[in-house]
Coordinates of C-alpha atoms and ligand atoms in Angstrom, one line a residue:
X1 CA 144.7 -0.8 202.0
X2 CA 147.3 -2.1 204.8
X3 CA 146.9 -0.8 208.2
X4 CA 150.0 1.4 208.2
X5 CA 148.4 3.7 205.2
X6 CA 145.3 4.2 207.2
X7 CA 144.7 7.6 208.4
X8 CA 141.6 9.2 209.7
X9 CA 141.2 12.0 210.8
X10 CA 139.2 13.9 214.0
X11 CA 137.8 16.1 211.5
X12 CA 138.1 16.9 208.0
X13 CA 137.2 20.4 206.7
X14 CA 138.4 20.3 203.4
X15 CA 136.0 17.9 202.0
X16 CA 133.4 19.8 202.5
X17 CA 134.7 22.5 201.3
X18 CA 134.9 20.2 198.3
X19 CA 131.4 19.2 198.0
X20 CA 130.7 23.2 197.4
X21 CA 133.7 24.1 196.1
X22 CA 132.0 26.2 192.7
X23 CA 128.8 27.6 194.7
X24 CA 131.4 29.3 197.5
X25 CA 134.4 30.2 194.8
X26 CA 131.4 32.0 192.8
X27 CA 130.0 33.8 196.3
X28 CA 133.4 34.5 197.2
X29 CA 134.6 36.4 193.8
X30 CA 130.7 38.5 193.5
X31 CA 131.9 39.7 196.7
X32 CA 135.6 40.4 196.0
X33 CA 134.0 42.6 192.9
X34 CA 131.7 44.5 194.6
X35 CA 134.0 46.3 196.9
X36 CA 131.7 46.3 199.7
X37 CA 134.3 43.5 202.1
X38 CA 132.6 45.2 205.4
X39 CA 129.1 45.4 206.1
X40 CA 126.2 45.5 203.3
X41 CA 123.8 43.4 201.8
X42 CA 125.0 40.2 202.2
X43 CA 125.8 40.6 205.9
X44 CA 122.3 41.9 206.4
X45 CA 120.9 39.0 204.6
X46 CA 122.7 36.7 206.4
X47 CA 121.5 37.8 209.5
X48 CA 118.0 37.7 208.6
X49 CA 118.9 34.1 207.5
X50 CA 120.1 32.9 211.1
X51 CA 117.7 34.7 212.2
X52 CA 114.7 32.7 210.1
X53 CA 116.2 29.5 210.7
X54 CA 116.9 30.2 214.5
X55 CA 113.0 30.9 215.1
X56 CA 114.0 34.3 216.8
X57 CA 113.3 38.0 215.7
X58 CA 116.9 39.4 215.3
X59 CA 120.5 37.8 214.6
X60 CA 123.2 39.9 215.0
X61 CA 126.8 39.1 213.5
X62 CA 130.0 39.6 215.1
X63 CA 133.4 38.3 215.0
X64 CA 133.5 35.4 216.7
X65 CA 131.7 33.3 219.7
X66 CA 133.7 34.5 222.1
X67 CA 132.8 38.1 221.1
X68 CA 128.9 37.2 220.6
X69 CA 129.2 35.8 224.6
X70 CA 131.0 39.2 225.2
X71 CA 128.5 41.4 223.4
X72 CA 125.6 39.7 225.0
X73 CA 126.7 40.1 229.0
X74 CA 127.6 43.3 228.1
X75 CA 124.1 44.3 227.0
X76 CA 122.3 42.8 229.8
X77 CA 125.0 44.7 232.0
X78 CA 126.6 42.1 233.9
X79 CA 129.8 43.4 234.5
X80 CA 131.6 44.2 238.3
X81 CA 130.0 42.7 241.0
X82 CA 127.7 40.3 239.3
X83 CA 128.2 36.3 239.5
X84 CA 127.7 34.3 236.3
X85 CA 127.1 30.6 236.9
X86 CA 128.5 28.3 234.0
X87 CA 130.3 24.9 233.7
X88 CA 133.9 23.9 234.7
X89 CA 133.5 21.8 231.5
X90 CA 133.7 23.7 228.6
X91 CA 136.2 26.5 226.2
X92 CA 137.9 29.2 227.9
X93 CA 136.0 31.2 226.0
X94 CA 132.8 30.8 228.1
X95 CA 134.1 31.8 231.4
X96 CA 136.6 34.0 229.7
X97 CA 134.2 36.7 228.7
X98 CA 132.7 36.4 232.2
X99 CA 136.2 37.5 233.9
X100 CA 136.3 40.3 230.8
X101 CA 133.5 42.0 231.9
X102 CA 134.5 42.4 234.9
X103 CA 132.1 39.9 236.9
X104 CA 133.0 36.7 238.4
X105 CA 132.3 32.8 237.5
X106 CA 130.5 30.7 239.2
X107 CA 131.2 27.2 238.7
X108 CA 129.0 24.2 239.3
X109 CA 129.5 20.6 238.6
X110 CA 128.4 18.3 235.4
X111 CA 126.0 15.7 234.6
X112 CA 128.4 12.4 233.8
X113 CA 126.3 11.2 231.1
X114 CA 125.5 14.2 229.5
X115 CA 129.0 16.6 230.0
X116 CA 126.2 19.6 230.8
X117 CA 125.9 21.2 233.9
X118 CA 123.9 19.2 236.6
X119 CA 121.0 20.9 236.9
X120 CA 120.4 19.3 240.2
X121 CA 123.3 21.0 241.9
X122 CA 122.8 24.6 240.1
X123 CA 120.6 26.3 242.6
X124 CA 123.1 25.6 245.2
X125 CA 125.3 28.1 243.9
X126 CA 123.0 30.7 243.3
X127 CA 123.8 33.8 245.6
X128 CA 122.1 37.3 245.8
X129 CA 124.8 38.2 243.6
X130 CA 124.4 35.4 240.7
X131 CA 122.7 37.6 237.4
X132 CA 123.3 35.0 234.6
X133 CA 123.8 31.5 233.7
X134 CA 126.1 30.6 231.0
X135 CA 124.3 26.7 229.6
X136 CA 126.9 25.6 227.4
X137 CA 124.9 22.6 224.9
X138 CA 128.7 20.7 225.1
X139 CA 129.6 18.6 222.1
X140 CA 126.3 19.6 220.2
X141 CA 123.7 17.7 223.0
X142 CA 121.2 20.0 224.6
X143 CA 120.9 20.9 228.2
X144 CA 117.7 20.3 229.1
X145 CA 116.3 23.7 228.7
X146 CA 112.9 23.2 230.6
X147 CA 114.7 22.7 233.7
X148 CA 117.0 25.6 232.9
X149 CA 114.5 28.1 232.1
X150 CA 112.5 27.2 235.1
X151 CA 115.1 27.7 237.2
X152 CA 116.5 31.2 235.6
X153 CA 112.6 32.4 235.9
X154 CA 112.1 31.6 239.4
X155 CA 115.3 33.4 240.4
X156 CA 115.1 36.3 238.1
X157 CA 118.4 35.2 235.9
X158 CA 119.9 35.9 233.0
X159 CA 120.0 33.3 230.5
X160 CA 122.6 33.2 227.6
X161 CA 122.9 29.7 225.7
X162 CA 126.4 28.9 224.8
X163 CA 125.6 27.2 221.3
X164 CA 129.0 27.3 219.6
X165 CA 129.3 23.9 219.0
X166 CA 125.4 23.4 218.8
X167 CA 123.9 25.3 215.8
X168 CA 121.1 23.5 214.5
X169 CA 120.1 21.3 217.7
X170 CA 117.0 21.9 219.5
X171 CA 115.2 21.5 222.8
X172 CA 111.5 20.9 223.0
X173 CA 111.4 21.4 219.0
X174 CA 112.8 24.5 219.4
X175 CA 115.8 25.6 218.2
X176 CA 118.9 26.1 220.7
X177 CA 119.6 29.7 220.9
X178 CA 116.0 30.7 220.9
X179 CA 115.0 29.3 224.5
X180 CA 116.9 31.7 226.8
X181 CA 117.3 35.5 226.9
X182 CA 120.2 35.3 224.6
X183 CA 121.5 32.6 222.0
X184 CA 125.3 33.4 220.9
X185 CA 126.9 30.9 218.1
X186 CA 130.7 30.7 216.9
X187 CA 131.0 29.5 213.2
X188 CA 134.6 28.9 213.6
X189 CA 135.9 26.7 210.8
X190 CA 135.0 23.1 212.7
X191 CA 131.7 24.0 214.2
X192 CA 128.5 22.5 212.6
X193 CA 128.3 25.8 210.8
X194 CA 131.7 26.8 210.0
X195 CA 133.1 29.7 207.9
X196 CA 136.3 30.0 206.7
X197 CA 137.9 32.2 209.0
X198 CA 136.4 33.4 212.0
X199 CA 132.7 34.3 212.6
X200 CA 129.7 34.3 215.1
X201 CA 126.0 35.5 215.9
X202 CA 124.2 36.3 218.7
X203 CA 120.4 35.6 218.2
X204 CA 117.6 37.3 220.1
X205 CA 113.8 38.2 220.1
X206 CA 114.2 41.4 222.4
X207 CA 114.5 44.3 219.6
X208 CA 115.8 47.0 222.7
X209 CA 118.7 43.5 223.3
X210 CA 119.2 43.7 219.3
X211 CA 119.9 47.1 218.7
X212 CA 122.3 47.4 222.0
X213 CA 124.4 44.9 220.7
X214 CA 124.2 46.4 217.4
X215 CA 125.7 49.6 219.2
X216 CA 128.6 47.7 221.3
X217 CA 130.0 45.6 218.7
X218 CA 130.4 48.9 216.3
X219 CA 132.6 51.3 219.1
X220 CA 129.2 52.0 221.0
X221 CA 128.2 54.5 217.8
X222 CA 124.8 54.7 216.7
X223 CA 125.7 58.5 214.7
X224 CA 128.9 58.3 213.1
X225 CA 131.5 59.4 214.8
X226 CA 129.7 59.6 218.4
X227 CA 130.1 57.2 220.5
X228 CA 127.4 56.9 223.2
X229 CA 129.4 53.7 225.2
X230 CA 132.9 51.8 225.3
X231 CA 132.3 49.0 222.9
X232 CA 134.1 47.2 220.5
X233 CA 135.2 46.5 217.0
X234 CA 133.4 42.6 216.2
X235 CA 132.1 42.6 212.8
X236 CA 131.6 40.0 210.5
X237 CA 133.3 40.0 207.4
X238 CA 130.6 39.9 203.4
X239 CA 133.3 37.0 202.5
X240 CA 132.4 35.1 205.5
X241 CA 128.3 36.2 205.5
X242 CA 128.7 35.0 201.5
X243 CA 130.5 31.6 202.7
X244 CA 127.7 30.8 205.9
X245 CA 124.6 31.5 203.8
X246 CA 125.3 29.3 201.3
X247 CA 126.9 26.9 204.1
X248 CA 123.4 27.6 205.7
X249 CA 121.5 25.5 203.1
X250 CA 123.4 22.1 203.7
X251 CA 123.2 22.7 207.6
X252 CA 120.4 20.3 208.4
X253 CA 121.7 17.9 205.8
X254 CA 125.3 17.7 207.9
X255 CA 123.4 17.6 210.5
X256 CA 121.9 14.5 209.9
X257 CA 124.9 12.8 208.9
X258 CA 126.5 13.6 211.8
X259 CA 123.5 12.3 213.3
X260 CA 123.7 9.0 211.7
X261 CA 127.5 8.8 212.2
X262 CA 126.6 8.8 216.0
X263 CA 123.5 6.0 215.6
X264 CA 126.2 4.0 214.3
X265 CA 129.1 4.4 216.7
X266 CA 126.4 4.2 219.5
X267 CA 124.8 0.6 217.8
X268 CA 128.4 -0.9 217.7
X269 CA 130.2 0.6 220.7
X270 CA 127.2 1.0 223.8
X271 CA 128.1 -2.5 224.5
X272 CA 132.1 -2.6 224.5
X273 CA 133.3 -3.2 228.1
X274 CA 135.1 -0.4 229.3
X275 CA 133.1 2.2 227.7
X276 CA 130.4 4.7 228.3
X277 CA 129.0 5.8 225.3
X278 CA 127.3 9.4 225.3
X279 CA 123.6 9.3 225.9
X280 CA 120.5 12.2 224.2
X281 CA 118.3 13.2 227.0
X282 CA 114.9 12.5 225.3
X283 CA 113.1 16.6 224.4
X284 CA 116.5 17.2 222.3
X285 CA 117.9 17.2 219.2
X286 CA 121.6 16.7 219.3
X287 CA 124.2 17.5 216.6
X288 CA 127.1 15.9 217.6
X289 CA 129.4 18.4 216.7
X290 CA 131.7 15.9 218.7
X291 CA 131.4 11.9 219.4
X292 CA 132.5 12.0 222.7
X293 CA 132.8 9.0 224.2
X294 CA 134.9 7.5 228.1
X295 CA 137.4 5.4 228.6
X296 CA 137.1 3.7 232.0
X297 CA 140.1 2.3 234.0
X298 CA 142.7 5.2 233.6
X299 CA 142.9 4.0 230.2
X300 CA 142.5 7.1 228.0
X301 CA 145.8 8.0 226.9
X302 CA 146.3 4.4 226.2
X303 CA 143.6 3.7 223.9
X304 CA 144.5 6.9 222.2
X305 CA 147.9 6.0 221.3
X306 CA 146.4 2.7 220.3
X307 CA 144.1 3.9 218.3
X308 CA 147.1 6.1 216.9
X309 CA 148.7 3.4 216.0
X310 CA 146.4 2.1 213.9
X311 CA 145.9 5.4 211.9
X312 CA 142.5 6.8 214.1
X313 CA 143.1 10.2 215.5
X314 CA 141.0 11.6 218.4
X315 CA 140.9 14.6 220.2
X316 CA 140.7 14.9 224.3
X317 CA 138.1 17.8 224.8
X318 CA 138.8 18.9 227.6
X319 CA 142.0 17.8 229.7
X320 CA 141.7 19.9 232.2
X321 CA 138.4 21.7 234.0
X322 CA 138.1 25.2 233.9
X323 CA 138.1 25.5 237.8
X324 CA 141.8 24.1 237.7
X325 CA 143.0 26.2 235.2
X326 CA 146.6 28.2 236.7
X327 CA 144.0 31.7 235.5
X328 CA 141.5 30.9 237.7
X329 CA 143.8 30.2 241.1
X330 CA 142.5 33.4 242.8
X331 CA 139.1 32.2 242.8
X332 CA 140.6 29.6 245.1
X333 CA 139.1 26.7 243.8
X334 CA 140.3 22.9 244.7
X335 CA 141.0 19.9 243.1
X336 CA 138.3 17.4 244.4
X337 CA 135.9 20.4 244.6
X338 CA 134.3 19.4 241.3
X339 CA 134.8 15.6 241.1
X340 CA 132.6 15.2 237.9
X341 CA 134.4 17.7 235.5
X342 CA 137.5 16.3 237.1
X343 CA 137.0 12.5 236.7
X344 CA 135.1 13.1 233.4
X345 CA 138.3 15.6 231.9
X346 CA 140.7 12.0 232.7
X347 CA 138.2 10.0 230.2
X348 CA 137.0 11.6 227.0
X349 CA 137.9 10.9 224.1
X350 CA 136.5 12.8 220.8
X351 CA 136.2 10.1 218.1
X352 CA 136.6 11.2 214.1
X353 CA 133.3 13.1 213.7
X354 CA 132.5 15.2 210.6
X355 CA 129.3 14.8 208.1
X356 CA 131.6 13.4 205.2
X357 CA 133.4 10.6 207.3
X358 CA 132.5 7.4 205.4
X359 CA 130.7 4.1 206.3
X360 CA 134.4 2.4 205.9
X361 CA 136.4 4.5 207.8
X362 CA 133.2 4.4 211.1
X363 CA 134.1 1.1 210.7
X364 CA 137.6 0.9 211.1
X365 CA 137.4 3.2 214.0
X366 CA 134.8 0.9 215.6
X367 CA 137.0 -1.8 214.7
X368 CA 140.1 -0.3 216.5
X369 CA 138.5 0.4 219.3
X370 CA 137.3 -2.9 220.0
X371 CA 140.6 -4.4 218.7
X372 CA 142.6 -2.2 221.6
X373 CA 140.2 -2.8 224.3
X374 CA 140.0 -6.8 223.6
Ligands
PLP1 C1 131.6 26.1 223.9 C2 132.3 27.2 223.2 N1 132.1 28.5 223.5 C3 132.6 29.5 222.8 C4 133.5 29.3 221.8 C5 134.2 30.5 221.2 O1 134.0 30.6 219.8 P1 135.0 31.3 218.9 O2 136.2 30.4 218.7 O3 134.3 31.5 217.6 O4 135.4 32.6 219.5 C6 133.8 28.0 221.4 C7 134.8 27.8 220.3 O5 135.5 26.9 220.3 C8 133.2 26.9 222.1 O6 133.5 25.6 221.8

């Protein structure tokens, strides 16, 4: 193959799809015939599903991960008044839901060698007011959770683990999710556990938590037709419940070929001059649901074209910290205030990172980058 047909991409959804093309198609029509498209069996069993495999008591679906972070403030009612402490360094949707219900963010700085909040610096920000903190495990690598929880327990916070782009990982040997007060998941299409459409979870073992959410995310009605609170319409589809259980099954599989995919880039790239290649913090289990890796020297956008040009496509998660964003100017934040996010948001670079991605094309991304950096 000549250089100019090579083409790899960041991620490839479609062969995966591939490799369980009959099991899904099958799932998908025993659905379609059953006329029961909202709610049910399959929903409920899918819950229970999460729920086994998370290590906690009760899983309840929703729409998405933005509405499972939603859901979950709003049933340990933070809303007006409250601070939530999260990272700069992250989705929208993290701090979004935090402005939704009505509270503000709190942002505090990040760890340059893990992309998670700096632990170090987080109970500097803690006020009277703070109620929450919003961990996000970035990129699929845990924040260390013993810290964390020790932390939240000696000031009486909230905790709600962002595990979007983390489903699967653990911390201690236990599964992400389970540690805090709260665990909420997104099975968007590209996440480790990805539907096809939109989809999320929020996992807990606090029954009271469970059936609260339960009551938001249906228009705050327990009795039909009475609504007891102003909640929301977040359910999860049977087609996508059908899709994620049997996607559920191959989980720790893709897992650990992301895994390797990582062992790999990390063996051949840790030692390439201007790079800094992400690091585990020993008690996790990562997932890599990105290979994010920096580019020193003000050189990012460089070696990205570069590696463009040779057919390797990368993503830039995140360009711009969360503090800096023109939706956040009122909470008067400046640039230089959080120099980590805002150093770290000039350097990443996602490499091509999916289970499927073959030993050929690691290589040839391996061997680009090397090639472009001399
Ligand atoms: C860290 C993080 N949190 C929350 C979300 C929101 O998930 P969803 O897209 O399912 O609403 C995402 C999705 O990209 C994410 O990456």
């Amino acid at each position: 193959m000549s250089k100019s047909e090579i083409s790899i991409p960041a991620f490839d959804i479609k062969q995966q799809y591939a490799s369980i093309q009959a099991e899904v198609s099958a799932a998908v029509l025993e659905v379609l015939a059953s006329g029961r498209y909202i709610g049910g069996l399959v929903v409920e069993s899918f819950e229970r599903q999460f729920a086994a495999y998370t290590g906690v008591r009760e899983c309840v679906a929703c729409n998405s991960g933005t509405d499972a972070l939603y859901l979950a403030l709003r049933a340990f009612h933070i809303g007006k008044g409250d601070e939530v402490i999260t990272t700069p360094f992250t989705f929208i949707a993290t701090s979004e839901v935090i402005s939704a219900v009505g509270a503000k963010p709190v942002f505090v700085d990040i760890d340059a060698t893990t992309f998670n909040l700096d632990l170090q610096q987080l109970k500097a920000a803690i006020t009277p007011k703070t109620k929450a903190i919003i961990p996000v495990h970035l990129f699929g690598q845990p924040v260390d959770m013993t810290v964390l929880m020790n932390i939240a327990q000696a000031h009486n916070l909230i905790v709600i683990e962002d595990c979007a782009q983390s489903t699967g990982a653990s911390w201690g040997g236990q599964k992400l999710g389970s540690i805090g007060h709260i665990g909420c998941f997104s099975f968007y299409p590209t996440k480790n556990l990805g539907g096809c459409g939109d989809g999320g979870a929020i996992a807990t073992n606090d029954p009271n938590i469970a059936a609260k959410l339960r009551l938001l995310k249906e228009h705050g009605q327990k009795t039909r037709y009475v609504y007891e609170e102003i909640g929301i319409n977040s359910r999860l589809d049977a087609i996508q419940a059908a899709i994620l259980q049997i996607k559920l099954r191959y989980l720790d599989i893709w897992n650990r070929q992301r895994q390797a995919i990582a062992s790999r880039y990390q063996q051949f790239l840790s030692q390439v001059p201007g790079i800094i290649t992400p690091k585990e913090l020993a008690g996790g289990q990562g997932v890599w649901n990105q290979y994010t890796i920096r580019i020193l020297d003000n050189k990012r956008d460089w070696v990205r074209a570069q590696l463009l040009e040779r057919g390797v496509n990368t993503m830039v998660y995140y360009p711009r910290p969360l503090h800096l964003q023109p939706v956040y100017k009122s909470l008067g934040y400046r640039p230089g205030q959080l120099p980590v996010a805002e150093q770290i948001s000039q350097e990443v670079l996602s490499l091509p990172m999916f289970p499927e991605l073959s030993v050929e094309d690691q290589d040839w991304v391996i061997y680009s980058l090397k090639d472009c950096l001399g």
